[in-house]
Amino acid sequence: LAKQNGHNHFQFYVASIDQEIRDRKQLEKDLAQALANHQLHLVYQPQINLESKRVIGAEALLRWEHPTRGLVPPDFFIPVAEANGSIVEIGQWVLDQACWQAARWAFGGTPLRIAVNLSAVQLRQDSIVDDILDTLRRHKIPAGRLELEVTETSFMTNLSDAVAKLRRLRKAGISIAVDDFGTGYSSLTYLKQMPVQHLKIDKQFIRDLLVNEEDTRIANTIIDLGKSLNLTVIAEGVETAEQEYYLSQRGCQLAQGYYFSKPLLPSDFETFVKGFHEKILENNT
Ligand code: C2E
Ligand code: MG
Ligand code: MG
Ligand code: MG
């Protein structure tokens, strides 16, 4: 009986892997058509200066509205797009779309910065620097208004290549942020060589800030590291007033998270920025 059970189990296992492969193939096929079928769009999450309490920019985040599955989370489909290379085309679309949007945003004459996530696969493309600079030119966006978010893993495959490309981008005036800082394999040696200006504390360290002592210490350490290396620190995933207060007292300059706003559609983002700034004005008078 045991043997029989084992056998059945084995068959079940094979069948489920088979199903998984078919699901994945279908997902890849659907993803290949997502762009052409206008199923992708961007949402924008405000980034706030904790001292001035002003919105200084937005992070563009990709959304895929699948015709039958509904909203597919990027944590699920971006890895698929990276594995089959389609992230190159999708990433270029994101950059174009975000720049198009940023060109239309000037809140009372104060232009906002737009942050775009750049996949390690995109960074590996030979033409990536030219593609980015060309996109800025086409949309007439000054390079200083674009921030690229790269993760620590982007540096690892080919360090000198990544350094060279990021230096060119930096030289053009684009700023570079290390996303999900603290979760990857970055060493301080990388950080020293990398032309980065911003560190983003990963939301996993912010979630239990002030509740979990280790997380609080890690967040403190990243803030101190930023201070000593002269990098701006931005906290992601800020959800409570206590977290916001602590981070701002501790010297973290920027923050984003549900406490301020979830990622928003463009028109809602405009409404948010105006409302947020009016509220600050009222509180000051
Ligand atoms: P990320 O770049 O680290 O983005 C932060 C994630 O945290 C976003 O998830 C955002 O919606 C979420 N978030 C923001 N505030 C809060 C909060 O207060 N609490 C919690 N629990 N979460 C918060 P999202 O939009 O699902 O994106 C997930 C990841 O997918 C991103 O992580 C990024 O790595 C990737 N991604 C999204 N859009 C793009 C894109 O256009 N290109 C590339 N290459 N990757 C992207
Ligand atoms: Mg990001
Ligand atoms: Mg992040
Ligand atoms: Mg993340």
GROMACS .gro file of C-alpha atoms and ligand atoms in nm:
model
  334
    1LEU     CA    1   0.000   0.000   0.000
    2ALA     CA    2   0.281   0.228   0.090
    3LYS     CA    3   0.439   0.168  -0.247
    4GLN     CA    4   0.113   0.229  -0.422
    5ASN     CA    5   0.063   0.550  -0.234
    6GLY     CA    6   0.412   0.655  -0.321
    7HIS     CA    7   0.345   0.585  -0.684
    8ASN     CA    8   0.024   0.784  -0.683
    9HIS     CA    9   0.199   1.066  -0.511
   10PHE     CA   10   0.469   1.062  -0.777
   11GLN     CA   11   0.211   1.077  -1.055
   12PHE     CA   12   0.035   1.362  -0.884
   13TYR     CA   13   0.364   1.544  -0.854
   14VAL     CA   14   0.447   1.505  -1.224
   15ALA     CA   15   0.099   1.618  -1.321
   16SER     CA   16   0.126   1.930  -1.109
   17ILE     CA   17   0.465   2.024  -1.252
   18ASP     CA   18   0.319   1.970  -1.597
   19GLN     CA   19   0.030   2.198  -1.508
   20GLU     CA   20   0.269   2.455  -1.372
   21ILE     CA   21   0.470   2.457  -1.694
   22ARG     CA   22   0.155   2.498  -1.899
   23ASP     CA   23   0.037   2.780  -1.672
   24ARG     CA   24   0.369   2.951  -1.710
   25LYS     CA   25   0.370   2.913  -2.089
   26GLN     CA   26   0.019   3.061  -2.099
   27LEU     CA   27   0.127   3.346  -1.871
   28GLU     CA   28   0.423   3.419  -2.099
   29LYS     CA   29   0.196   3.419  -2.404
   30ASP     CA   30  -0.050   3.652  -2.234
   31LEU     CA   31   0.231   3.879  -2.120
   32ALA     CA   32   0.367   3.899  -2.475
   33GLN     CA   33   0.031   4.045  -2.580
   34ALA     CA   34  -0.027   4.261  -2.275
   35LEU     CA   35   0.153   4.561  -2.423
   36ALA     CA   36  -0.015   4.547  -2.763
   37ASN     CA   37  -0.354   4.493  -2.600
   38HIS     CA   38  -0.315   4.793  -2.368
   39GLN     CA   39  -0.341   4.585  -2.051
   40LEU     CA   40  -0.047   4.758  -1.883
   41HIS     CA   41  -0.066   5.086  -1.699
   42LEU     CA   42   0.131   5.277  -1.440
   43VAL     CA   43   0.030   5.397  -1.099
   44TYR     CA   44   0.224   5.661  -0.908
   45GLN     CA   45   0.311   5.660  -0.541
   46PRO     CA   46   0.400   5.998  -0.388
   47GLN     CA   47   0.740   6.038  -0.224
   48ILE     CA   48   0.745   6.286   0.062
   49ASN     CA   49   1.019   6.500   0.211
   50LEU     CA   50   0.977   6.438   0.584
   51GLU     CA   51   1.119   6.776   0.681
   52SER     CA   52   0.934   7.008   0.444
   53LYS     CA   53   0.632   6.775   0.427
   54ARG     CA   54   0.613   6.826   0.054
   55VAL     CA   55   0.568   6.577  -0.225
   56ILE     CA   56   0.900   6.574  -0.410
   57GLY     CA   57   0.822   6.305  -0.662
   58ALA     CA   58   0.658   5.978  -0.743
   59GLU     CA   59   0.757   5.619  -0.802
   60ALA     CA   60   0.601   5.471  -1.114
   61LEU     CA   61   0.474   5.117  -1.052
   62LEU     CA   62   0.358   4.880  -1.322
   63ARG     CA   63   0.013   4.721  -1.323
   64TRP     CA   64  -0.117   4.442  -1.548
   65GLU     CA   65  -0.490   4.411  -1.586
   66HIS     CA   66  -0.531   4.057  -1.723
   67PRO     CA   67  -0.859   3.997  -1.912
   68THR     CA   68  -0.954   3.690  -1.705
   69ARG     CA   69  -0.714   3.676  -1.409
   70GLY     CA   70  -0.772   4.037  -1.312
   71LEU     CA   71  -0.491   4.241  -1.165
   72VAL     CA   72  -0.168   4.039  -1.174
   73PRO     CA   73   0.087   4.165  -0.917
   74PRO     CA   74   0.425   4.280  -1.054
   75ASP     CA   75   0.610   4.061  -0.803
   76PHE     CA   76   0.455   3.772  -0.995
   77PHE     CA   77   0.494   3.875  -1.362
   78ILE     CA   78   0.815   4.084  -1.357
   79PRO     CA   79   1.029   3.776  -1.279
   80VAL     CA   80   0.862   3.598  -1.574
   81ALA     CA   81   0.932   3.896  -1.800
   82GLU     CA   82   1.292   3.902  -1.679
   83ALA     CA   83   1.338   3.531  -1.744
   84ASN     CA   84   1.214   3.547  -2.105
   85GLY     CA   85   1.362   3.887  -2.184
   86SER     CA   86   1.035   4.068  -2.249
   87ILE     CA   87   1.118   4.303  -1.959
   88VAL     CA   88   1.341   4.492  -2.205
   89GLU     CA   89   1.045   4.599  -2.418
   90ILE     CA   90   0.810   4.638  -2.122
   91GLY     CA   91   1.070   4.840  -1.930
   92GLN     CA   92   1.116   5.076  -2.224
   93TRP     CA   93   0.738   5.124  -2.237
   94VAL     CA   94   0.738   5.204  -1.862
   95LEU     CA   95   1.013   5.461  -1.907
   96ASP     CA   96   0.833   5.624  -2.199
   97GLN     CA   97   0.502   5.631  -2.019
   98ALA     CA   98   0.651   5.770  -1.696
   99CYS     CA   99   0.840   6.043  -1.883
  100TRP     CA  100   0.530   6.131  -2.085
  101GLN     CA  101   0.342   6.169  -1.758
  102ALA     CA  102   0.619   6.364  -1.582
  103ALA     CA  103   0.632   6.609  -1.872
  104ARG     CA  104   0.266   6.692  -1.802
  105TRP     CA  105   0.314   6.745  -1.431
  106ALA     CA  106   0.427   7.081  -1.301
  107PHE     CA  107   0.252   7.152  -0.975
  108GLY     CA  108   0.247   7.527  -0.934
  109GLY     CA  109   0.570   7.547  -1.128
  110THR     CA  110   0.748   7.292  -0.909
  111PRO     CA  111   0.833   6.997  -1.127
  112LEU     CA  112   0.831   6.659  -0.957
  113ARG     CA  113   1.090   6.389  -0.987
  114ILE     CA  114   0.984   6.059  -1.138
  115ALA     CA  115   1.137   5.733  -1.011
  116VAL     CA  116   1.136   5.432  -1.242
  117ASN     CA  117   1.237   5.076  -1.151
  118LEU     CA  118   1.512   4.945  -1.378
  119SER     CA  119   1.551   4.568  -1.399
  120ALA     CA  120   1.896   4.409  -1.384
  121VAL     CA  121   1.815   4.258  -1.724
  122GLN     CA  122   1.757   4.605  -1.870
  123LEU     CA  123   2.081   4.733  -1.720
  124ARG     CA  124   2.267   4.451  -1.897
  125GLN     CA  125   2.153   4.574  -2.243
  126ASP     CA  126   2.431   4.742  -2.440
  127SER     CA  127   2.202   5.020  -2.558
  128ILE     CA  128   2.038   5.094  -2.221
  129VAL     CA  129   2.217   5.424  -2.148
  130ASP     CA  130   2.147   5.563  -2.496
  131ASP     CA  131   1.788   5.439  -2.479
  132ILE     CA  132   1.727   5.619  -2.149
  133LEU     CA  133   1.891   5.944  -2.259
  134ASP     CA  134   1.700   5.931  -2.587
  135THR     CA  135   1.371   5.884  -2.399
  136LEU     CA  136   1.440   6.191  -2.186
  137ARG     CA  137   1.519   6.393  -2.496
  138ARG     CA  138   1.203   6.285  -2.675
  139HIS     CA  139   0.988   6.393  -2.381
  140LYS     CA  140   1.199   6.703  -2.310
  141ILE     CA  141   1.255   6.597  -1.950
  142PRO     CA  142   1.570   6.731  -1.781
  143ALA     CA  143   1.781   6.437  -1.662
  144GLY     CA  144   1.767   6.574  -1.306
  145ARG     CA  145   1.401   6.486  -1.290
  146LEU     CA  146   1.456   6.115  -1.350
  147GLU     CA  147   1.555   5.872  -1.081
  148LEU     CA  148   1.634   5.509  -1.159
  149GLU     CA  149   1.577   5.245  -0.891
  150VAL     CA  150   1.813   4.951  -0.920
  151THR     CA  151   1.851   4.658  -0.682
  152GLU     CA  152   2.173   4.529  -0.535
  153THR     CA  153   2.159   4.220  -0.758
  154SER     CA  154   2.195   4.445  -1.065
  155PHE     CA  155   2.553   4.513  -0.965
  156MET     CA  156   2.648   4.151  -0.925
  157THR     CA  157   2.640   3.988  -1.269
  158ASN     CA  158   2.898   4.225  -1.415
  159LEU     CA  159   3.014   4.485  -1.167
  160SER     CA  160   3.241   4.689  -1.394
  161ASP     CA  161   2.979   4.700  -1.670
  162ALA     CA  162   2.712   4.815  -1.424
  163VAL     CA  163   2.946   5.077  -1.276
  164ALA     CA  164   3.035   5.214  -1.621
  165LYS     CA  165   2.670   5.243  -1.727
  166LEU     CA  166   2.550   5.398  -1.402
  167ARG     CA  167   2.836   5.647  -1.417
  168ARG     CA  168   2.729   5.758  -1.765
  169LEU     CA  169   2.369   5.797  -1.646
  170ARG     CA  170   2.485   5.987  -1.341
  171LYS     CA  171   2.708   6.213  -1.548
  172ALA     CA  172   2.407   6.300  -1.761
  173GLY     CA  173   2.231   6.414  -1.440
  174ILE     CA  174   2.007   6.115  -1.366
  175SER     CA  175   1.999   6.007  -1.002
  176ILE     CA  176   2.031   5.645  -0.895
  177ALA     CA  177   1.864   5.481  -0.596
  178VAL     CA  178   1.944   5.141  -0.451
  179ASP     CA  179   1.603   4.977  -0.410
  180ASP     CA  180   1.519   4.722  -0.137
  181PHE     CA  181   1.846   4.810   0.034
  182GLY     CA  182   1.949   4.557   0.296
  183THR     CA  183   1.779   4.258   0.136
  184GLY     CA  184   2.035   4.175  -0.133
  185TYR     CA  185   2.404   4.094  -0.130
  186SER     CA  186   2.543   4.439  -0.155
  187SER     CA  187   2.869   4.496   0.022
  188LEU     CA  188   3.005   4.832   0.123
  189THR     CA  189   3.263   4.790  -0.153
  190TYR     CA  190   2.989   4.797  -0.416
  191LEU     CA  191   2.832   5.096  -0.253
  192LYS     CA  192   3.163   5.282  -0.263
  193GLN     CA  193   3.210   5.219  -0.634
  194MET     CA  194   2.852   5.281  -0.734
  195PRO     CA  195   2.752   5.631  -0.837
  196VAL     CA  196   2.434   5.617  -0.627
  197GLN     CA  197   2.266   5.907  -0.444
  198HIS     CA  198   1.981   5.736  -0.265
  199LEU     CA  199   1.927   5.431  -0.046
  200LYS     CA  200   1.576   5.292  -0.015
  201ILE     CA  201   1.519   5.106   0.311
  202ASP     CA  202   1.320   4.796   0.220
  203LYS     CA  203   0.966   4.784   0.353
  204GLN     CA  204   1.035   4.460   0.538
  205PHE     CA  205   1.244   4.661   0.788
  206ILE     CA  206   0.981   4.935   0.818
  207ARG     CA  207   0.682   4.709   0.876
  208ASP     CA  208   0.774   4.627   1.235
  209LEU     CA  209   0.974   4.939   1.305
  210LEU     CA  210   0.954   5.028   1.677
  211VAL     CA  211   0.798   4.685   1.746
  212ASN     CA  212   1.086   4.463   1.643
  213GLU     CA  213   1.416   4.570   1.790
  214GLU     CA  214   1.631   4.418   1.513
  215ASP     CA  215   1.433   4.590   1.240
  216THR     CA  216   1.464   4.920   1.422
  217ARG     CA  217   1.840   4.875   1.452
  218ILE     CA  218   1.872   4.784   1.084
  219ALA     CA  219   1.674   5.092   0.981
  220ASN     CA  220   1.893   5.306   1.211
  221THR     CA  221   2.207   5.156   1.059
  222ILE     CA  222   2.095   5.231   0.703
  223ILE     CA  223   2.009   5.590   0.801
  224ASP     CA  224   2.354   5.631   0.964
  225LEU     CA  225   2.524   5.473   0.663
  226GLY     CA  226   2.344   5.719   0.437
  227LYS     CA  227   2.461   6.005   0.656
  228SER     CA  228   2.824   5.900   0.652
  229LEU     CA  229   2.831   5.831   0.278
  230ASN     CA  230   2.629   6.145   0.205
  231LEU     CA  231   2.339   5.955   0.049
  232THR     CA  232   1.973   6.048   0.084
  233VAL     CA  233   1.776   5.777   0.261
  234ILE     CA  234   1.418   5.699   0.165
  235ALA     CA  235   1.196   5.464   0.364
  236GLU     CA  236   0.942   5.257   0.172
  237GLY     CA  237   0.630   5.097   0.318
  238VAL     CA  238   0.561   5.365   0.581
  239GLU     CA  239   0.212   5.286   0.709
  240THR     CA  240   0.173   5.462   1.045
  241ALA     CA  241   0.216   5.806   1.203
  242GLU     CA  242   0.454   5.649   1.459
  243GLN     CA  243   0.683   5.518   1.183
  244GLU     CA  244   0.675   5.853   1.005
  245TYR     CA  245   0.755   6.043   1.325
  246TYR     CA  246   1.036   5.810   1.424
  247LEU     CA  247   1.199   5.812   1.080
  248SER     CA  248   1.185   6.188   1.049
  249GLN     CA  249   1.331   6.237   1.402
  250ARG     CA  250   1.603   5.981   1.325
  251GLY     CA  251   1.711   6.180   1.016
  252CYS     CA  252   1.561   5.980   0.731
  253GLN     CA  253   1.490   6.244   0.466
  254LEU     CA  254   1.226   6.088   0.241
  255ALA     CA  255   0.942   5.839   0.270
  256GLN     CA  256   0.666   5.671   0.077
  257GLY     CA  257   0.394   5.434   0.190
  258TYR     CA  258   0.025   5.382   0.253
  259TYR     CA  259   0.039   5.626   0.546
  260PHE     CA  260   0.068   5.903   0.288
  261SER     CA  261  -0.091   5.733  -0.009
  262LYS     CA  262  -0.111   5.409  -0.201
  263PRO     CA  263   0.007   5.416  -0.564
  264LEU     CA  264  -0.246   5.626  -0.759
  265LEU     CA  265  -0.381   5.670  -1.111
  266PRO     CA  266  -0.247   5.993  -1.268
  267SER     CA  267  -0.559   6.206  -1.207
  268ASP     CA  268  -0.586   6.087  -0.846
  269PHE     CA  269  -0.219   6.163  -0.800
  270GLU     CA  270  -0.273   6.523  -0.909
  271THR     CA  271  -0.561   6.559  -0.666
  272PHE     CA  272  -0.351   6.408  -0.389
  273VAL     CA  273  -0.058   6.645  -0.439
  274LYS     CA  274  -0.279   6.954  -0.438
  275GLY     CA  275  -0.472   6.838  -0.131
  276PHE     CA  276  -0.157   6.737   0.057
  277HIS     CA  277   0.010   7.073   0.004
  278GLU     CA  278  -0.303   7.271   0.092
  279LYS     CA  279  -0.335   7.076   0.416
  280ILE     CA  280   0.025   7.163   0.507
  281LEU     CA  281  -0.040   7.532   0.434
  282GLU     CA  282  -0.350   7.528   0.657
  283ASN     CA  283  -0.162   7.361   0.942
  284ASN     CA  284   0.104   7.630   0.923
  285THR     CA  285  -0.135   7.925   0.945
  286C2E     P1  286   0.947   4.814  -0.522
  286C2E     O1  287   1.011   4.888  -0.635
  286C2E     O2  288   1.030   4.791  -0.401
  286C2E     O3  289   0.814   4.891  -0.492
  286C2E     C1  290   0.758   4.903  -0.363
  286C2E     C2  291   0.639   4.814  -0.347
  286C2E     O4  292   0.582   4.838  -0.218
  286C2E     C3  293   0.526   4.839  -0.447
  286C2E     O5  294   0.464   4.714  -0.473
  286C2E     C4  295   0.431   4.928  -0.367
  286C2E     O6  296   0.297   4.926  -0.415
  286C2E     C5  297   0.443   4.866  -0.231
  286C2E     N1  298   0.407   4.956  -0.123
  286C2E     C6  299   0.409   5.091  -0.121
  286C2E     N2  300   0.374   5.141  -0.002
  286C2E     C7  301   0.348   5.035   0.077
  286C2E     C8  302   0.309   5.021   0.215
  286C2E     O7  303   0.289   5.118   0.290
  286C2E     N3  304   0.293   4.895   0.262
  286C2E     C9  305   0.314   4.785   0.183
  286C2E     N4  306   0.297   4.665   0.237
  286C2E     N5  307   0.353   4.794   0.053
  286C2E    C10  308   0.370   4.919   0.002
  286C2E     P2  309   0.417   4.673  -0.618
  286C2E     O8  310   0.362   4.792  -0.689
  286C2E     O9  311   0.333   4.552  -0.605
  286C2E    O10  312   0.554   4.635  -0.689
  286C2E    C11  313   0.631   4.527  -0.646
  286C2E    C12  314   0.765   4.524  -0.709
  286C2E    O11  315   0.754   4.500  -0.851
  286C2E    C13  316   0.841   4.656  -0.700
  286C2E    O12  317   0.900   4.668  -0.572
  286C2E    C14  318   0.943   4.639  -0.811
  286C2E    O13  319   1.049   4.559  -0.770
  286C2E    C15  320   0.861   4.564  -0.914
  286C2E     N6  321   0.812   4.660  -1.015
  286C2E    C16  322   0.699   4.735  -1.016
  286C2E     N7  323   0.691   4.809  -1.127
  286C2E    C17  324   0.803   4.783  -1.199
  286C2E    C18  325   0.855   4.828  -1.326
  286C2E    O14  326   0.798   4.915  -1.395
  286C2E     N8  327   0.974   4.774  -1.367
  286C2E    C19  328   1.042   4.681  -1.294
  286C2E     N9  329   1.158   4.633  -1.341
  286C2E    N10  330   0.997   4.638  -1.175
  286C2E    C20  331   0.880   4.688  -1.128
  287MG      MG  332   1.114   5.057  -0.647
  288MG      MG  333   1.162   4.886  -0.293
  289MG      MG  334   1.047   4.572  -0.323
   0.00000   0.00000   0.00000
